[in-house]
Coordinates of C-alpha atoms and ligand atoms in Angstrom, one line a residue:
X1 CA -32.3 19.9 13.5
X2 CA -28.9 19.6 12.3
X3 CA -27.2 16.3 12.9
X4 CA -23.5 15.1 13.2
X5 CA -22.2 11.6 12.1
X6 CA -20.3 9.6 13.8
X7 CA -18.3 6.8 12.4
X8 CA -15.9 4.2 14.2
X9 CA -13.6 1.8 12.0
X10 CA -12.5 -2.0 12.1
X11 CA -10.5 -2.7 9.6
X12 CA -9.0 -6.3 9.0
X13 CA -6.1 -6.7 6.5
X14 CA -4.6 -9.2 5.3
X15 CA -0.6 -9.8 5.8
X16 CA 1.8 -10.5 3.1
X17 CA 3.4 -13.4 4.6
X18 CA 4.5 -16.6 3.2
X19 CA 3.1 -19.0 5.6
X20 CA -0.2 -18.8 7.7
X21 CA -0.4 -17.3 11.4
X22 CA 0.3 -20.9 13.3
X23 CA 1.4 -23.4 10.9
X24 CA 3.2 -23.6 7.8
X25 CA 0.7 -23.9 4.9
X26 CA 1.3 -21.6 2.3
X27 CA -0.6 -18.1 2.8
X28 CA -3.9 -17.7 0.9
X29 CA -2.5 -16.4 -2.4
X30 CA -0.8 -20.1 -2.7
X31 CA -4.1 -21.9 -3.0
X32 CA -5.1 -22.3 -6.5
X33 CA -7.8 -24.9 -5.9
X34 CA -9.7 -25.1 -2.6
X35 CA -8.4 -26.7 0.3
X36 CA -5.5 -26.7 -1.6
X37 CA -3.6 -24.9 1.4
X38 CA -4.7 -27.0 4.5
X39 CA -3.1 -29.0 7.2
X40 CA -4.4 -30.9 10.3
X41 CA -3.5 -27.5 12.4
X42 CA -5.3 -25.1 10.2
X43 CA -8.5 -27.6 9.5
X44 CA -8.6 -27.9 13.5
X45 CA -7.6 -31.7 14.2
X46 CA -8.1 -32.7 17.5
X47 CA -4.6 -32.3 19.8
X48 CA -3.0 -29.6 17.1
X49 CA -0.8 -27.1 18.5
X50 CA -0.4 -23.9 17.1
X51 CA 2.9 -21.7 16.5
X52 CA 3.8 -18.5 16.2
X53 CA 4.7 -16.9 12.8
X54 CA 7.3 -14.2 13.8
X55 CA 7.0 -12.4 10.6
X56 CA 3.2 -11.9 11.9
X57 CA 4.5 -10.1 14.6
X58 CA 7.2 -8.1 13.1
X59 CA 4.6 -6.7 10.4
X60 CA 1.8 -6.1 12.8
X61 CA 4.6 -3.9 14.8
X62 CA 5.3 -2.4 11.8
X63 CA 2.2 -1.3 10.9
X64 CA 1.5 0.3 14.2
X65 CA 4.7 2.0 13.9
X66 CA 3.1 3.6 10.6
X67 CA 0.2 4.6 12.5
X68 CA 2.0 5.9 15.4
X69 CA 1.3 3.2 17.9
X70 CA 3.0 2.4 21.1
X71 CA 4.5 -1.5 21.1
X72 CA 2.9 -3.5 23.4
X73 CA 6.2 -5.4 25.2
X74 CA 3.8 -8.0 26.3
X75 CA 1.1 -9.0 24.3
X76 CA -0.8 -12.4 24.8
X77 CA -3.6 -14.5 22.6
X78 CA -7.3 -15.6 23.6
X79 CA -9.9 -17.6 21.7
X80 CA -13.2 -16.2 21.0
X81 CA -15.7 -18.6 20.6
X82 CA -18.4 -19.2 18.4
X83 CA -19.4 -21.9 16.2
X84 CA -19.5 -21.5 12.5
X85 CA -19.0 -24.2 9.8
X86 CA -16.2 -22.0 8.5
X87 CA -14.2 -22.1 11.7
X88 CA -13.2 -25.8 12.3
X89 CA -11.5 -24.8 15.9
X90 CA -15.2 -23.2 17.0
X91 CA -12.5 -20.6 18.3
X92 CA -10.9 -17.7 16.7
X93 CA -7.2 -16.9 17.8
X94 CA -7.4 -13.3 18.6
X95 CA -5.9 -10.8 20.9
X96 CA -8.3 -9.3 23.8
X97 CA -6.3 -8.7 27.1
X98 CA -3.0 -7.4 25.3
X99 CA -2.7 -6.6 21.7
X100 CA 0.1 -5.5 20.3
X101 CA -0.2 -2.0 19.8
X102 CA -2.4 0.8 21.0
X103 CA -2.8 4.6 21.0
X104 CA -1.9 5.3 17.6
X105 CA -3.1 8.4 15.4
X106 CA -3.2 8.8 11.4
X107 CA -3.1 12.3 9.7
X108 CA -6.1 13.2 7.2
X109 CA -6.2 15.7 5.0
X110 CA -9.9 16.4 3.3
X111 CA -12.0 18.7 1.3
X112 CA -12.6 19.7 5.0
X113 CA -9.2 20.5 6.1
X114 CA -7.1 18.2 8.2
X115 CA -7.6 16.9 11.4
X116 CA -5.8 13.3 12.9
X117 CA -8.1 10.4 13.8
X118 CA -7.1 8.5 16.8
X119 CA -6.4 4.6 16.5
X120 CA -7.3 2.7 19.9
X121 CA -5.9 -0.3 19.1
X122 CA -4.2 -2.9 16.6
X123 CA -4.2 -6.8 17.2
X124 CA -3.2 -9.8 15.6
X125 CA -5.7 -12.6 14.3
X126 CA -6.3 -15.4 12.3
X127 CA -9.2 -15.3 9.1
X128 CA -11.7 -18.1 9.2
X129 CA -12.5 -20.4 5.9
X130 CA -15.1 -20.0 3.3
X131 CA -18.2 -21.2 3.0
X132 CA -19.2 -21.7 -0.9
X133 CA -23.0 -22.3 -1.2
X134 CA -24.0 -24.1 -4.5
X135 CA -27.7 -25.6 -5.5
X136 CA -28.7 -27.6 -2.6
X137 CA -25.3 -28.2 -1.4
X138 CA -22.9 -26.1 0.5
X139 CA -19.3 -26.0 0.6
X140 CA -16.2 -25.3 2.7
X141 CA -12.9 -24.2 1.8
X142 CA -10.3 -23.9 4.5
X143 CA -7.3 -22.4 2.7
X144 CA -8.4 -18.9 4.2
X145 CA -8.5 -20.3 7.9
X146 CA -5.6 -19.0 9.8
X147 CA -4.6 -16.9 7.5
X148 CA -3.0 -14.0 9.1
X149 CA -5.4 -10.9 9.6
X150 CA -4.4 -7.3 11.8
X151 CA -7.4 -5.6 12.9
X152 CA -7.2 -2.0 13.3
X153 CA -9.6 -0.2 15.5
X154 CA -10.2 3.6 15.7
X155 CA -11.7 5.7 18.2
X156 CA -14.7 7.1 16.9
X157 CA -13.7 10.1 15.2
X158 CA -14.9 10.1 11.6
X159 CA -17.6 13.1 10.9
X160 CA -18.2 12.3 7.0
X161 CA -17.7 9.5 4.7
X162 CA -15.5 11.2 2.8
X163 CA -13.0 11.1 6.0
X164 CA -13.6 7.1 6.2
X165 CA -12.8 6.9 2.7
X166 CA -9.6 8.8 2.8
X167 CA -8.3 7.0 5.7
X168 CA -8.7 3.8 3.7
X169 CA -7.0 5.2 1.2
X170 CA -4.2 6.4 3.1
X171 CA -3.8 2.7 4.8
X172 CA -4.1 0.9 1.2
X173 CA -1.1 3.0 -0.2
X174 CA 1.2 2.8 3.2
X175 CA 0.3 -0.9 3.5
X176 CA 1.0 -1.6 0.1
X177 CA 4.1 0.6 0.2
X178 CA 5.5 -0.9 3.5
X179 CA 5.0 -4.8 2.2
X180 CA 2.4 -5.2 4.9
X181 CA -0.3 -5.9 2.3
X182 CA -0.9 -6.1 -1.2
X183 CA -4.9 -5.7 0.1
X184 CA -6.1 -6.3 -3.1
X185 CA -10.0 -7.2 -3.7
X186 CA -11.1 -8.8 -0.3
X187 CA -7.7 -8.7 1.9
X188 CA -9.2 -5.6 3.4
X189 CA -12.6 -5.5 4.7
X190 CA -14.0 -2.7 7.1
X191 CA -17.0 -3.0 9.6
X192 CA -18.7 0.1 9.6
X193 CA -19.9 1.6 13.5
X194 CA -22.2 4.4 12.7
X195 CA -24.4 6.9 15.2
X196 CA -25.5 10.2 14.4
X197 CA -26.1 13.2 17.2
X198 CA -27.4 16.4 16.8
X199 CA -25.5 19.4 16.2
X200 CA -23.5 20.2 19.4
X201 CA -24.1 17.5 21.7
X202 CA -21.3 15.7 23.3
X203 CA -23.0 12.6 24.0
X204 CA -22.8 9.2 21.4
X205 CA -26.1 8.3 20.0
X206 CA -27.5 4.6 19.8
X207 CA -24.5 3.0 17.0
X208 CA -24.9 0.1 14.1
X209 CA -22.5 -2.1 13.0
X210 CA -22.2 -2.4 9.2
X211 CA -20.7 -5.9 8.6
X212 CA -17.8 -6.8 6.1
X213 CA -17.2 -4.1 3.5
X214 CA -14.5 -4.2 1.3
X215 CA -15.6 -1.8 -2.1
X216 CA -15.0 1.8 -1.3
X217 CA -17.8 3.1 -3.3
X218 CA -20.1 0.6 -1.2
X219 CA -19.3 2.1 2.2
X220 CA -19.7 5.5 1.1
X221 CA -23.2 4.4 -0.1
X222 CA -23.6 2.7 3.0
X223 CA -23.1 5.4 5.4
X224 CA -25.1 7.4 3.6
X225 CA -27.6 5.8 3.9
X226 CA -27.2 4.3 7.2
X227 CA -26.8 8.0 8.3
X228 CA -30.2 8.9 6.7
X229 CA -32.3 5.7 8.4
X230 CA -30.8 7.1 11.9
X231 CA -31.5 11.0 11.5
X232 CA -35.0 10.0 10.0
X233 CA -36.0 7.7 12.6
X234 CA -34.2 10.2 15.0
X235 CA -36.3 13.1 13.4
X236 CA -39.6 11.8 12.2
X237 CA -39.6 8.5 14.5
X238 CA -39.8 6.5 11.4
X239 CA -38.8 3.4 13.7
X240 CA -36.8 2.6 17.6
X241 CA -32.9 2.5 16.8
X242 CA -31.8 -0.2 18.0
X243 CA -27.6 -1.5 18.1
X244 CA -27.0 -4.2 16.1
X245 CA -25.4 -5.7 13.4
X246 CA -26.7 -4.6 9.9
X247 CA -25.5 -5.8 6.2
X248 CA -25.3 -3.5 3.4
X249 CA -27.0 -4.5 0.0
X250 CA -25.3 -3.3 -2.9
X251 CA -28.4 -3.7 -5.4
X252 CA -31.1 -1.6 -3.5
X253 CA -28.2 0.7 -1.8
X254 CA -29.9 0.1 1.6
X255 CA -28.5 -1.6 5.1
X256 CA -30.8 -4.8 6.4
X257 CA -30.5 -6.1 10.3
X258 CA -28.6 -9.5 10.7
X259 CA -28.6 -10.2 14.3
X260 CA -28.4 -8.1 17.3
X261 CA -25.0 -7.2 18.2
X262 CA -23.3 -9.7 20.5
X263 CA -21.6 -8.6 23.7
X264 CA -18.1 -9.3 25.0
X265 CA -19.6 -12.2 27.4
X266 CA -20.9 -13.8 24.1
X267 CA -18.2 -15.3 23.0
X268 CA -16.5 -16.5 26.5
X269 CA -13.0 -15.4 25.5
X270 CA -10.0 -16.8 27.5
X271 CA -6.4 -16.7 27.2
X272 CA -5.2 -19.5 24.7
X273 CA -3.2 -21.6 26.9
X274 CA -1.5 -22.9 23.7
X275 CA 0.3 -19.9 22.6
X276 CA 3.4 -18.5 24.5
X277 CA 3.3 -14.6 25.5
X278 CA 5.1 -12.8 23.2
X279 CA 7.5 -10.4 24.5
X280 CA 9.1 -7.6 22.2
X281 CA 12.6 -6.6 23.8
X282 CA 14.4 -3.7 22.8
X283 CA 17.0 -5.5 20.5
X284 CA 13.7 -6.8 18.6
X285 CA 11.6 -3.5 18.5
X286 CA 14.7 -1.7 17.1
X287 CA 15.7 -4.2 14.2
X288 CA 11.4 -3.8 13.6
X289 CA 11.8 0.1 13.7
X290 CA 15.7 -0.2 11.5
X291 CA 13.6 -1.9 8.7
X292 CA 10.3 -0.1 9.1
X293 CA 10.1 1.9 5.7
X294 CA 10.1 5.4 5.1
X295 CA 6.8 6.8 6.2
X296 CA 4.5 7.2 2.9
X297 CA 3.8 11.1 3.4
X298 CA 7.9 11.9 3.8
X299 CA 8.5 9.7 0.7
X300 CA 5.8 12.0 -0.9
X301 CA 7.4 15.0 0.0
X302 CA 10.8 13.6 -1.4
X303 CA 9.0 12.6 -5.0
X304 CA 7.4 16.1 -4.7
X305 CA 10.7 18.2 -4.2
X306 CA 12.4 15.7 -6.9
X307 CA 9.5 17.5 -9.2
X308 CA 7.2 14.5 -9.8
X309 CA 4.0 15.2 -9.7
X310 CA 0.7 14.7 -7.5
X311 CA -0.6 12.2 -9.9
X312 CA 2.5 10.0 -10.3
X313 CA 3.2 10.2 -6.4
X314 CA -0.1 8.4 -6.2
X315 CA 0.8 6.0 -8.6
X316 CA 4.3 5.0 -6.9
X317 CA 2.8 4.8 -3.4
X318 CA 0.0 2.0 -4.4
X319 CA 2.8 -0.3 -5.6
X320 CA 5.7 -1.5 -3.5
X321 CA 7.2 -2.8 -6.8
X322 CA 6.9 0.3 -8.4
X323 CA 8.4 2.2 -5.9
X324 CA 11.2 0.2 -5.1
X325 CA 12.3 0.2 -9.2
X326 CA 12.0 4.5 -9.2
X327 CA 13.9 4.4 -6.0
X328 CA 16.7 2.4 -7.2
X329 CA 16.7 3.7 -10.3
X330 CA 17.5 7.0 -9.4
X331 CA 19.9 6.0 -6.8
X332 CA 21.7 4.6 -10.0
X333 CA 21.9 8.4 -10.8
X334 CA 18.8 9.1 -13.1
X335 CA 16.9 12.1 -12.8
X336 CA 14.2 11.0 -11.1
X337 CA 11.7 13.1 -12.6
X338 CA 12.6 11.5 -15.9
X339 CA 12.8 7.9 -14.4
X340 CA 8.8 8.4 -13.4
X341 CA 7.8 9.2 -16.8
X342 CA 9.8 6.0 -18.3
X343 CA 8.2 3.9 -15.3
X344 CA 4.3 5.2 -15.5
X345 CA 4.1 6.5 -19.2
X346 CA 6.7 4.1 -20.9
X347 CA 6.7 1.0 -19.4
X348 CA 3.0 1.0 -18.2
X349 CA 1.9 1.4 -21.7
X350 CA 3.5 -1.3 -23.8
X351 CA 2.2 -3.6 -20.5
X352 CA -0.9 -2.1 -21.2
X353 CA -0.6 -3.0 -24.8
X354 CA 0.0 -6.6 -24.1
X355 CA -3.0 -6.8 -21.8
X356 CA -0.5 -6.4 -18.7
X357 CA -0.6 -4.8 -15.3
X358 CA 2.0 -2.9 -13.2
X359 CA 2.5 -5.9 -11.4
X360 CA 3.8 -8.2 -14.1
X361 CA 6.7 -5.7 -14.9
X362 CA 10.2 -7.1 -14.4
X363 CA 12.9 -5.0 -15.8
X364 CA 15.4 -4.8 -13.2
X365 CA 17.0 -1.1 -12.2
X366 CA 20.1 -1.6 -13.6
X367 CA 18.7 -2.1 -17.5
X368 CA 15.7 0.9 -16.8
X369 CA 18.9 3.1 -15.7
X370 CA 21.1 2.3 -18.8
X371 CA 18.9 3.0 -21.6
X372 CA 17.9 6.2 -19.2
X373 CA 21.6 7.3 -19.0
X374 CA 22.3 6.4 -23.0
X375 CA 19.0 8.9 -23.8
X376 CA 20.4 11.5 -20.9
X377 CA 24.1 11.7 -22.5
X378 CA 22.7 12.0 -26.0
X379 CA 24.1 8.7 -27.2
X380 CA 20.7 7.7 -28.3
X381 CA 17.5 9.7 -28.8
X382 CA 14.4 8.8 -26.5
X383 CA 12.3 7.2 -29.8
X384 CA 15.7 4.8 -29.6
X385 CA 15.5 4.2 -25.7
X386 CA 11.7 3.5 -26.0
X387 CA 12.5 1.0 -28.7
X388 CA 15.1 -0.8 -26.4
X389 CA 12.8 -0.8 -23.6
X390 CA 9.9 -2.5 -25.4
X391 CA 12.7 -5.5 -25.8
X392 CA 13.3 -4.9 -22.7
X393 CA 9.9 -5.4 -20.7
X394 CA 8.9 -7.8 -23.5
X395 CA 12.1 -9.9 -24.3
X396 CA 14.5 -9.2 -21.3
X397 CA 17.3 -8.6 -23.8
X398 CA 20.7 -6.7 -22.6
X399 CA 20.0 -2.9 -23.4
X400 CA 23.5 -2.1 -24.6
X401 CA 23.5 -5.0 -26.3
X402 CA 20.5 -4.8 -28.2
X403 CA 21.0 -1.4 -29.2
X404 CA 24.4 -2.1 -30.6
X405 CA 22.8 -5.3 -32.4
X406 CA 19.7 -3.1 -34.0
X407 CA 21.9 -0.2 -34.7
X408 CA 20.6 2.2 -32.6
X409 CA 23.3 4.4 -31.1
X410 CA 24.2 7.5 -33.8
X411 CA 26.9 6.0 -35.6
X412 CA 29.7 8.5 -34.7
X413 CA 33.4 7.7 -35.1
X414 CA 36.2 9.4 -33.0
X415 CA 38.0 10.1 -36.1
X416 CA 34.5 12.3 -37.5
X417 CA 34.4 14.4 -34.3
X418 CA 38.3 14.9 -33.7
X419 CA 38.1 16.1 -37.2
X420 CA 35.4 18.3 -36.2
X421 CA 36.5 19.7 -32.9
X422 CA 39.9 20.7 -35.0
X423 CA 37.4 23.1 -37.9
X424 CA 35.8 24.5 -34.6
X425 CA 39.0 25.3 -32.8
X426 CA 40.3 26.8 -36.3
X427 CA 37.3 28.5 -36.9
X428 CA 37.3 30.5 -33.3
X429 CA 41.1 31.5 -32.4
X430 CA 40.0 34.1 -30.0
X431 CA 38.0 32.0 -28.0
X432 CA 40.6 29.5 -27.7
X433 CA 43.5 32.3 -27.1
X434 CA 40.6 33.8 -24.1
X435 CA 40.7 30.2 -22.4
X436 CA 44.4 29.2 -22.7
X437 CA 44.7 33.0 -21.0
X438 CA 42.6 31.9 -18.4
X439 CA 39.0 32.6 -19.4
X440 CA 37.0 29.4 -18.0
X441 CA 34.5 30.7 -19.6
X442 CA 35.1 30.3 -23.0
X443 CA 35.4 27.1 -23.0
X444 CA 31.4 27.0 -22.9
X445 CA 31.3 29.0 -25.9
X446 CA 33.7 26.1 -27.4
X447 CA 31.9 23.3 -26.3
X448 CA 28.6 25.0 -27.7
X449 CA 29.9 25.5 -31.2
X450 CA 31.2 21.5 -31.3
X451 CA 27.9 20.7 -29.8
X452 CA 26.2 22.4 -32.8
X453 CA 28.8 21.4 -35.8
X454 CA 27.9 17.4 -34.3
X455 CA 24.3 18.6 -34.5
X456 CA 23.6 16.1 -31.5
X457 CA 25.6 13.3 -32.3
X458 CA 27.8 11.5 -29.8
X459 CA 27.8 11.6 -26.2
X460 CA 28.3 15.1 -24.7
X461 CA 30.8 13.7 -21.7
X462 CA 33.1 12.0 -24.2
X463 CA 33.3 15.2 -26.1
X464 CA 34.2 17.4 -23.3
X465 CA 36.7 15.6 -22.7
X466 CA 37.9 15.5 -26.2
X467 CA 37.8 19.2 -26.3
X468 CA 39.6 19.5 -22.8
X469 CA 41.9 17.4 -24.1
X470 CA 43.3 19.5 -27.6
X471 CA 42.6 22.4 -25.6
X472 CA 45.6 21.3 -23.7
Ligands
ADP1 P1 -17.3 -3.5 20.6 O1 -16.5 -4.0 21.7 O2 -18.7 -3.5 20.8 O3 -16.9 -4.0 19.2 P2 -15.6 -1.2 20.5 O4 -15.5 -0.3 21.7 O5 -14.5 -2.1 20.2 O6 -17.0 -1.9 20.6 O7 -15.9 -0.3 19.3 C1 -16.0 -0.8 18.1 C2 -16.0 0.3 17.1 O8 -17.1 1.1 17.2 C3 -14.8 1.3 17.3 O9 -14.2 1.5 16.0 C4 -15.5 2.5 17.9 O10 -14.8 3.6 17.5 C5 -16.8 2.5 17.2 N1 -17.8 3.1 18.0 C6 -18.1 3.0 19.4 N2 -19.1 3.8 19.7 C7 -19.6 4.4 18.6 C8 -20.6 5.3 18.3 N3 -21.5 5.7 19.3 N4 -20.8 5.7 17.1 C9 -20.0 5.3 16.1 N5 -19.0 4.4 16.3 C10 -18.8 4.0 17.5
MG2 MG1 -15.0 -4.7 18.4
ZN3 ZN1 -2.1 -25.3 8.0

C-alpha cells in the first residue's frame, strides 16, 4: 500500500531582544561565562515578580504579521508546570488560553509545486536554563532561563520533508531579515509531529513527537526515518505505534522513545496571576504594522526586477545587515545590480581572506556608495575602487581621501581636456555646425569622439558639461 506523511511543526525561536522576557538581564548572546546573565527574577527567588518586555510583544506581533496572523487584542499568560533542575520557577511562563496570534498561513514553493501551509497559532514564552553534565557532577547555567522564545505551531499540513525543510528555510531568512532572529545554531529548534496514512484516507494516523531539532539535515534524516518505522510497523506489524515523545540520534540516524507523551492535564496550567493581560489597541497594532518590514518574497521580487540574481537574493535575505547596506546603498543612487557584486563578491572576499564573516563587515553606505559612484563616472577604474575598498573594510579610511593620498584617480587636468575638447571641435566642423543648427543629436557624436581622444580619462559628467559649455 501506498502511504502519505504527515508532519505537524513547533518551532521555538529565539528573539533578538536586548533584555530577557520579564527582567532586565541581558539576553543570552550577553553571557560570556555561565550564569553570567542571572538575577534573583530569572534564577526564580522566592517573592519575584515578573515584567513584561514590550519589545517581546511588538516582535512576536510582527512575526505573525509575516506569517499572516490575526492579532490577538487580548492575549494573557499561564504557567505550565513541571519540575526540572533547569527551570528554577518549576513553572514555565507560556501562553495557553490566549496567545497572541493565530490563523496564519506561509507560502511554499517545492520541487512539488506550491501549496500554503496553515499556521494555528503563535505564542510567547520564556526558554529554560541549561543543564551541563560533567564526570560525576552536573551543572546548571541559568543565563538561557527566560530568555524570550515564540513558538510557532502549524496545522498539520506537511506531506514531505522536503516541504518541512523549506518552510524552515523560509522562516530563517524572513526572521533574520525582519530583526526577529538572528536563529543562529540553537536559537531555532523544531519538534517534529509525524503520522503516516495510507494513500487516500482522510483520517490522521497514531503521531510521534520528535523532540528538539535544530540541524536541518538531522530532521530530514529524522523524518525519514521516523516515516519508515511507522509504514513498516503499519505494513508488516514490525511493532504497536504508540504516541509519544521520541529523540533523534544523529550517529545511528534512528529515532529512540523518551517518555510517553504528556497530556494537557499534565502540567496543571493556570493563568499567571503575576502578569497583566496584554491588550494591543489599534494605535499599537498600527505603529507594529508601520514598522513591520517589507515582506521577504516582495523584497525578492524587487532585487529580482533590479537584475540581481537568484543566488545573491538568497544571500541578502539571510542577513539583515547585508540587506540593509544594498538597500541603502542604492537608495544613495548605485545601480543596484552593481552594488550586489561589490557587497557579495568584493567585500565578502577580502573578509574571507582575513578569516572574516559577513557579519563582521562595517563599511557604512555612504563610503560603499562613493568608491561605487567614482568607478560608475569613470574617475577611477574598478581594480582602483577594489583597492580603496580593501582600506576601506580593513582600515576604515575616508575613500576620497585615500584615493587622492595613494594616487589613484587618473591624473587628468582641466587644462589637458579643454585642450582636447578644442582639437575635437576643430577636427568635426560639421557636426558642430549640425548641433548649433539644431541637431540634438550630434552632440552624441561630439561627446563620443572627446570620449575616445581622453581614451577614458576623467569623469564623463564633468566633460559633458565642458563640451555643453564651448558648444555654447
Ligand atoms: P499537543 O497539544 O499534543 O501538543 P497540538 O494539537 O498542539 O497537540 O499539535 C501539536 C503539533 O502536532 C501541531 O503542529 C500539529 O499540527 C501536529 N499534529 C497533530 N496531529 C498530528 C498528526 N496526526 N500527524 C502529524 N502531526 C500532527
Ligand atoms: Mg503542543
Ligand atoms: Zn534576570
Amino acid at each position: 500500500m501506498n502511504y502519505e506523511l504527515v508532519i505537524g511543526l513547533e518551532t521555538h525561536v529565539e528573539l533578538s531582544t536586548e533584555s530577557k522576557i520579564f527582567c532586565s538581564c541581558g539576553g543570552h548572546s550577553a553571557a560570556n561565562e555561565p550564569n553570567d546573565c542571572v538575577c534573583p527574577a530569572c534564577s526564580g527567588m522566592p517573592g519575584m515578580l515578573p515584567v513584561m518586555n514590550k519589545k517581546v510583544v511588538e516582535l512576536a506581533v510582527t512575526a505573525g504579521l509575516m506569517l499572516n496572523c490575526e492579532i490577538s487584542r487580548y492575549t494573557t499568560f499561564d504557567k505550565k508546570n513541571y519540575y526540572y533542575p533547569d527551570l528554577p520557577c518549576a513553572y514555565q511562563i507560556t501562553q495557553l488560553n490566549h496567545p497572541i496570534c493565530t490563523n496564519g498561513t506561509v507560502h511554499l514553493k517545492t520541487s512539488k509545486g506550491e501549496r500554503d501551509v496553515r499556521i494555528k497559532q503563535i505564542h510567547m514564552e520564556e526558554d529554560a536554563g541549561k543543564l551541563v553534565h560533567s564526570g560525576n557532577f552536573s551543572y546548571v547555567d541559568f543565563n538561557r532561563t527566560s530568555v524570550p522564545l515564540i513558538e510557532i505551531v502549524t496545522q498539520p499540513d506537511f506531506r514531505s520533508a522536503e516541504e518541512v525543510v523549506t518552510y524552515l528555510s523560509k522562516l530563517k531568512s524572513m526572521f533574520r531579515s525582519g530583526g526577529i532572529s538572528e536563529c543562529e545554531e540553537g536559537a531555532m529548534r523544531c519538534d517534529v509531529n509525524i503520522s503516516v496514512r495510507p494513500e487516500g484516507s482522510e483520517e490522521f494516523g497514531v503521531r510521534t513527537e520528535i523532540k528538539n531539532m535544530s540541524s536541518f539535515e538531522a530532521i530530514e534524516k529524522a523524518i525519514n526515518y521516523e516515516a519508515q518505522r511507522h509504514i513498516d510497523a503499519l505494513e508488516y506489524e514490525t511493532e504497536e505505534l504508540v504516541q509519544e515523545t521520541r529523540r533523534f540520534d544523529d550517529a545511528s540516524g534512528k529515532t529512540f522513545a523518551m517518555r510517553n507523551k504528556e497530556t494537557e492535564a499534565d502540567y496543571r496550567y493556570f493563568p499567571d496571576a503575576n502578569l497583566m493581560p496584554i491588550i494591543i489597541d489599534d494605535e499599537w497594532l498600527e505603529e507594529i504594522k508601520k514598522n513591520k518590514p517589507v515582506a521577504i518574497d516582495d523584497k525578492a521580487d524587487k532585487y529580482r526586477e533590479e537584475g540581481i540574481s537568484e543566488k545573491e537574493i538568497d544571500m541578502i535575505l539571510q542577513s539583515q545587515k547585508i540587506g540593509t547596506l544594498l538597500d541603502e546603498t542604492i537608495a544613495l543612487g548605485c545601480n543596484p545590480k552593481d552594488t550586489a557584486a561589490w557587497i557579495l563578491t568584493d567585500c565578502a572576499g577580502i573578509l574571507r581572506k582575513d578569516g572574516k564573516t559577513m557579519e563582521d563587515l562595517s563599511v557604512t553606505p555612504e563610503k560603499l556608495s562613493s568608491i561605487i559612484k567614482m568607478v560608475e563616472s569613470g574617475s577611477i577604474n574598478r581594480n582602483a575602487g577594489k583597492k580603496i575598498l580593501i582600506a576601506v573594510v580593513e582600515s576604515n579610511v575616508d575613500p576620497v581621501e585615500y584615493c587622492k593620498a595613494q594616487g589613484l584617480d587618473k591624473k587628468v587636468d582641466t587644462a589637458a581636456i579643454g585642450a582636447v575638447l578644442d582639437s575635437v571641435l576643430a577636427a568635426n566642423e560639421q557636426a558642430v555646425a549640425d548641433y548649433k543648427g539644431g541637431k540634438v543629436k550630434a552632440f552624441q557624436a561630439l561627446f563620443g569622439a572627446c570620449m575616445r581622444e581622453l581614451k577614458g580619462a576623467g569623469d564623463p559628467q564633468m566633460i559633458k558639461e565642458a563640451l555643453e559649455e564651448k558648444l555654447k
